[in-house]
Coordinates of C-alpha atoms in Angstrom, one line a residue:
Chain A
X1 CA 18.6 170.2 93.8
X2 CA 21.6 168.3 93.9
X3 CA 24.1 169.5 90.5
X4 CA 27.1 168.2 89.2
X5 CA 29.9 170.3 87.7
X6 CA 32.9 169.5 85.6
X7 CA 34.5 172.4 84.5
X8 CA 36.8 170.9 81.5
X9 CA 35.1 170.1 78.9
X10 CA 38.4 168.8 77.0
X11 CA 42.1 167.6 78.7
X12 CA 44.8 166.0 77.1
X13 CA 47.7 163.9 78.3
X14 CA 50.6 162.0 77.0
X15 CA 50.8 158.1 76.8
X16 CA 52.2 156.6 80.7
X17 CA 51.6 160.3 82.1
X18 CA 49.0 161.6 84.9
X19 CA 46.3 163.1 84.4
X20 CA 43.8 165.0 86.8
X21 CA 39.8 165.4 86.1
X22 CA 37.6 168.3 88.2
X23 CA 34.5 167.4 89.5
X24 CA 32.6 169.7 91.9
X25 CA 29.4 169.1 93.2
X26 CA 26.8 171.0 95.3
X27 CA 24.4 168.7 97.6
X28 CA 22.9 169.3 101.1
X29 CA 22.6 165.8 101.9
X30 CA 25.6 163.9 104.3
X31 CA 24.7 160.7 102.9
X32 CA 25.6 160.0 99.0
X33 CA 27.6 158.0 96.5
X34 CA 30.1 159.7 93.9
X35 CA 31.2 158.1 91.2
X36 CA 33.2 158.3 87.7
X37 CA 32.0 156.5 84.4
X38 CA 33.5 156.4 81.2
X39 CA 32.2 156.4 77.5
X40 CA 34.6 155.9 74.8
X41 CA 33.7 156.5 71.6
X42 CA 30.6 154.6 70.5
X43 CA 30.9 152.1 73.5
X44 CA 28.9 151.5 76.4
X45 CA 29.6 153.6 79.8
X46 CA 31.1 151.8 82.1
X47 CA 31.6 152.5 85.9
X48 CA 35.3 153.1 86.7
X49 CA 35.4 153.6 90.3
X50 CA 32.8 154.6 93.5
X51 CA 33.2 156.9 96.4
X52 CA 31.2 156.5 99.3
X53 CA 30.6 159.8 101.1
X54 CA 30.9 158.4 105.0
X55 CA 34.4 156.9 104.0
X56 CA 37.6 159.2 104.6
X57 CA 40.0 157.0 102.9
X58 CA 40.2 158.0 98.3
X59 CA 39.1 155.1 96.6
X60 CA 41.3 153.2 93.8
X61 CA 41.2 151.3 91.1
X62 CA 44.6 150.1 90.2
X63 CA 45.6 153.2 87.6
X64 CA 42.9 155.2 88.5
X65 CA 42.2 157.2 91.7
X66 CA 40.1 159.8 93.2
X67 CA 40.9 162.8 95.7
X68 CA 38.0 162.9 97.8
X69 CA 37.6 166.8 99.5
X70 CA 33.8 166.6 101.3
X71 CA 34.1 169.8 102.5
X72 CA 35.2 170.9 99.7
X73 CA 32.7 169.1 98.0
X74 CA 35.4 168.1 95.3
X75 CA 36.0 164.8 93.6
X76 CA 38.9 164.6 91.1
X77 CA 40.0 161.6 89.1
X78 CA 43.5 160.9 88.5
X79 CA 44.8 158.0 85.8
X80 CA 47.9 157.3 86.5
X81 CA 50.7 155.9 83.4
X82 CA 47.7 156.7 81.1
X83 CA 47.3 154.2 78.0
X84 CA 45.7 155.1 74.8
X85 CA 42.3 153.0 75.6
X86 CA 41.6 155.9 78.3
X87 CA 40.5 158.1 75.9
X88 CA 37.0 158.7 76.3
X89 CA 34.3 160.8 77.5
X90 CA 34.4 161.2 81.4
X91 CA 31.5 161.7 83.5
X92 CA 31.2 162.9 87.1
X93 CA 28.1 161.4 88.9
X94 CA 26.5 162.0 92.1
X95 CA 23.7 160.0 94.3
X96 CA 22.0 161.1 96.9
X97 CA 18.9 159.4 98.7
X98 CA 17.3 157.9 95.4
X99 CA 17.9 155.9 92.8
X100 CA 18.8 159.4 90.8
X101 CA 22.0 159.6 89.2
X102 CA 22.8 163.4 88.4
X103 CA 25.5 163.9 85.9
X104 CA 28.1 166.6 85.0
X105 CA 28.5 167.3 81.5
X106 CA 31.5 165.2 80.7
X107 CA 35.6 165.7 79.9
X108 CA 36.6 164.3 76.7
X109 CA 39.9 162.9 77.6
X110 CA 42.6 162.5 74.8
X111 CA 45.8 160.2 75.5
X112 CA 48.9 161.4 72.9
X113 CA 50.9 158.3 71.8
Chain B
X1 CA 30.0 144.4 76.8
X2 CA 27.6 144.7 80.1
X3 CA 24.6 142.6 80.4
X4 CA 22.7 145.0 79.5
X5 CA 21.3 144.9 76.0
X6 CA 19.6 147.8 73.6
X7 CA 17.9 147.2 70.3
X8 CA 17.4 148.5 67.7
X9 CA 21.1 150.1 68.1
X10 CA 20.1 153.0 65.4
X11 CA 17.0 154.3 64.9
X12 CA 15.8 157.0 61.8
X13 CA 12.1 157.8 62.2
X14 CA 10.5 160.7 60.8
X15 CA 7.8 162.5 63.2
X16 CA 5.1 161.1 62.6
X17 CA 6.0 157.7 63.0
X18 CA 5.6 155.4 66.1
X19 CA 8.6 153.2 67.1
X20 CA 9.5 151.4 70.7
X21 CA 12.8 151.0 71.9
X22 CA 13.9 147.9 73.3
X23 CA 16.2 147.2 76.6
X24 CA 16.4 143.6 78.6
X25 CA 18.9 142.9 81.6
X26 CA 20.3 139.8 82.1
X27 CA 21.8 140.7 85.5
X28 CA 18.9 139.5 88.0
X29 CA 18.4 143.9 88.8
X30 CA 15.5 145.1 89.8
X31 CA 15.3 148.6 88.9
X32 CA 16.0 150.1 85.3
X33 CA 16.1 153.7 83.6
X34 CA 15.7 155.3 81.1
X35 CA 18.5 158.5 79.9
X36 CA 18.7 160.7 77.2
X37 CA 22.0 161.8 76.5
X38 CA 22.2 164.8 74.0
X39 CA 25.1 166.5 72.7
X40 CA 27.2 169.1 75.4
X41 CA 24.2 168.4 77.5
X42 CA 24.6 166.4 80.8
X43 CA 22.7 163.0 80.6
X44 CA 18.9 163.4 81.8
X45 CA 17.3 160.6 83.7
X46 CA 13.4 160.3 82.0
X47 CA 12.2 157.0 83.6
X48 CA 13.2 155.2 86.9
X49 CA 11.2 152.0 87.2
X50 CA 12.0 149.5 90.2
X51 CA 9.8 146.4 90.4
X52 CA 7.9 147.2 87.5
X53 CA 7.0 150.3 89.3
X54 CA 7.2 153.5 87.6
X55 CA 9.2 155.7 90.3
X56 CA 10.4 159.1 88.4
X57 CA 8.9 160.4 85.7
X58 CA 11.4 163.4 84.9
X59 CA 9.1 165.9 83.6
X60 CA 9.3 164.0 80.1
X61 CA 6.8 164.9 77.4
X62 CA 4.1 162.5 76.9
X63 CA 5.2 161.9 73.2
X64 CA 7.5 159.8 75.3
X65 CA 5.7 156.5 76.7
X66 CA 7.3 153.6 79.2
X67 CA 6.9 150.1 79.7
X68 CA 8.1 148.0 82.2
X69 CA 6.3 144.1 82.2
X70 CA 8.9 142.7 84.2
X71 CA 12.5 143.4 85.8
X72 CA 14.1 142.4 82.6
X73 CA 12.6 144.5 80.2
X74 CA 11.8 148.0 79.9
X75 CA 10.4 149.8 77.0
X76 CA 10.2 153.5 75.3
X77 CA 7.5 153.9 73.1
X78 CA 7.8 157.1 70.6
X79 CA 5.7 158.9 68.8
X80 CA 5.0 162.4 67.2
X81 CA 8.7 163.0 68.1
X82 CA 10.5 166.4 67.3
X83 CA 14.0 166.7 66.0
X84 CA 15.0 167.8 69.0
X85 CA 14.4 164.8 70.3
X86 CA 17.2 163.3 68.3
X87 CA 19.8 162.2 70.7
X88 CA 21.2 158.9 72.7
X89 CA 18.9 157.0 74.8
X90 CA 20.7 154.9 77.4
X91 CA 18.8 152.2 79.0
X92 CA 20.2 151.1 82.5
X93 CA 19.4 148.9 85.6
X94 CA 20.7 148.9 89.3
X95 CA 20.9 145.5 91.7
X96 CA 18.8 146.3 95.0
X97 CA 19.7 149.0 96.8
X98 CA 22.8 147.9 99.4
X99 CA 23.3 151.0 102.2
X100 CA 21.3 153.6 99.9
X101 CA 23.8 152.9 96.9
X102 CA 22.3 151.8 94.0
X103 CA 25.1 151.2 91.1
X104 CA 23.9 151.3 87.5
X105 CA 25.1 149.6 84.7
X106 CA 24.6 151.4 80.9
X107 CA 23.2 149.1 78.1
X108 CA 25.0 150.5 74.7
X109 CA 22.0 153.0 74.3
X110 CA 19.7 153.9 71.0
X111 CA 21.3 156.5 68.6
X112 CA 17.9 158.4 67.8
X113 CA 17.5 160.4 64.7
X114 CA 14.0 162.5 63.9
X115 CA 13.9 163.8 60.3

């Protein structure tokens, strides 16, 4: 089974600083869809950016980006000239050949004015 | 806001009771979910319906009952719940699948207390 791991549960970061999220994953399949959602506090989830497995090139978002490391089976998310409305929860999520999304237990993300 | 709607938004219900909670899409998807999101707990996918067609049942205890009468709305019915079944219950739904990727969009979710 396909299981999602992000190892900081907490990270902070100063106002228009960079900040860098862990994901690690552990799959079989050579086919599947990463992505990044974020919860802030008592507000819906919200998809922030997508990865699609078969593509080399690290998707962005304007601030935010991912490094993408299949091998590695890594997929970070760096925010770039962070802004206080990027605190939230941050969830790692993985697809595979199903409609299943599999989760990783979050980052709470705190941005210091 | 998504187009994706949850009612009631807060629920209290002691354990004997029997309550539904509601979600409706107004994006055109065809598949929707059900999550349970607990506390320091990664969220857990219950339901998958596409079409109306119940396609995953996670291993979900029957005191937890779906409903799906058409691709807008999709239903939890509870009852005889535990307090450990206190939690968030996210309600989402996915556009057909394009390449494999289906990309799912979260309704506000159901802040679910059991006394």
């Amino acid at each position: 089974a396909q299981t999602v791991t992000q190892s900081q549960p907490e990270m902070s970061v100063q106002e228009a600083e960079t900040v860098t999220l862990s994901c690690t994953y552990d799959t079989s399949e050579s086919d599947y869809y990463l992505f990044w959602y974020k919860q802030p506090p008592s507000r819906q989830m919200i998809l922030v950016i997508r990865q699609e497995a078969y593509k080399q090139q690290n998707a962005t978002e304007n601030r935010f980006s991912v490094n993408f490391q299949k091998a590695a089976k890594s997929f970070s998310l760096k925010i770039s000239d962070s802004q206080l409305g990027d605190a939230a929860m941050y969830f790692c999520a993985y697809q595979g050949g199903s409609e299943k999304l599999v989760f990783g237990k979050g980052t709470k993300l705190t941005v210091n004015p | 806001e998504t187009g994706v709607t949850q009612t009631p938004r807060h629920l209290v219900m002691g354990m004997t009771n029997k309550k539904s909670l509601k979600c409706e899409q107004h994006l055109g998807h065809n598949a929707m979910y059900w999550y349970k999101q607990s506390a320091k707990k990664p969220l857990e996918l219950m339901f998958v319906y596409n079409f109306k067609e119940q396609t995953e049942n996670n291993s979900v205890p029957s005191r937890f009952s779906p409903e799906c009468p058409n691709s807008s709305h999709l239903f939890l019915h509870l009852h005889t719940l535990q307090p450990e079944d206190s939690a968030l219950y996210l309600c989402a739904s996915s556009p057909p699948s394009r390449r494999g990727l289906y990309e799912q969009y979260f309704g506000p979710g159901t802040r679910l207390t059991v006394t």
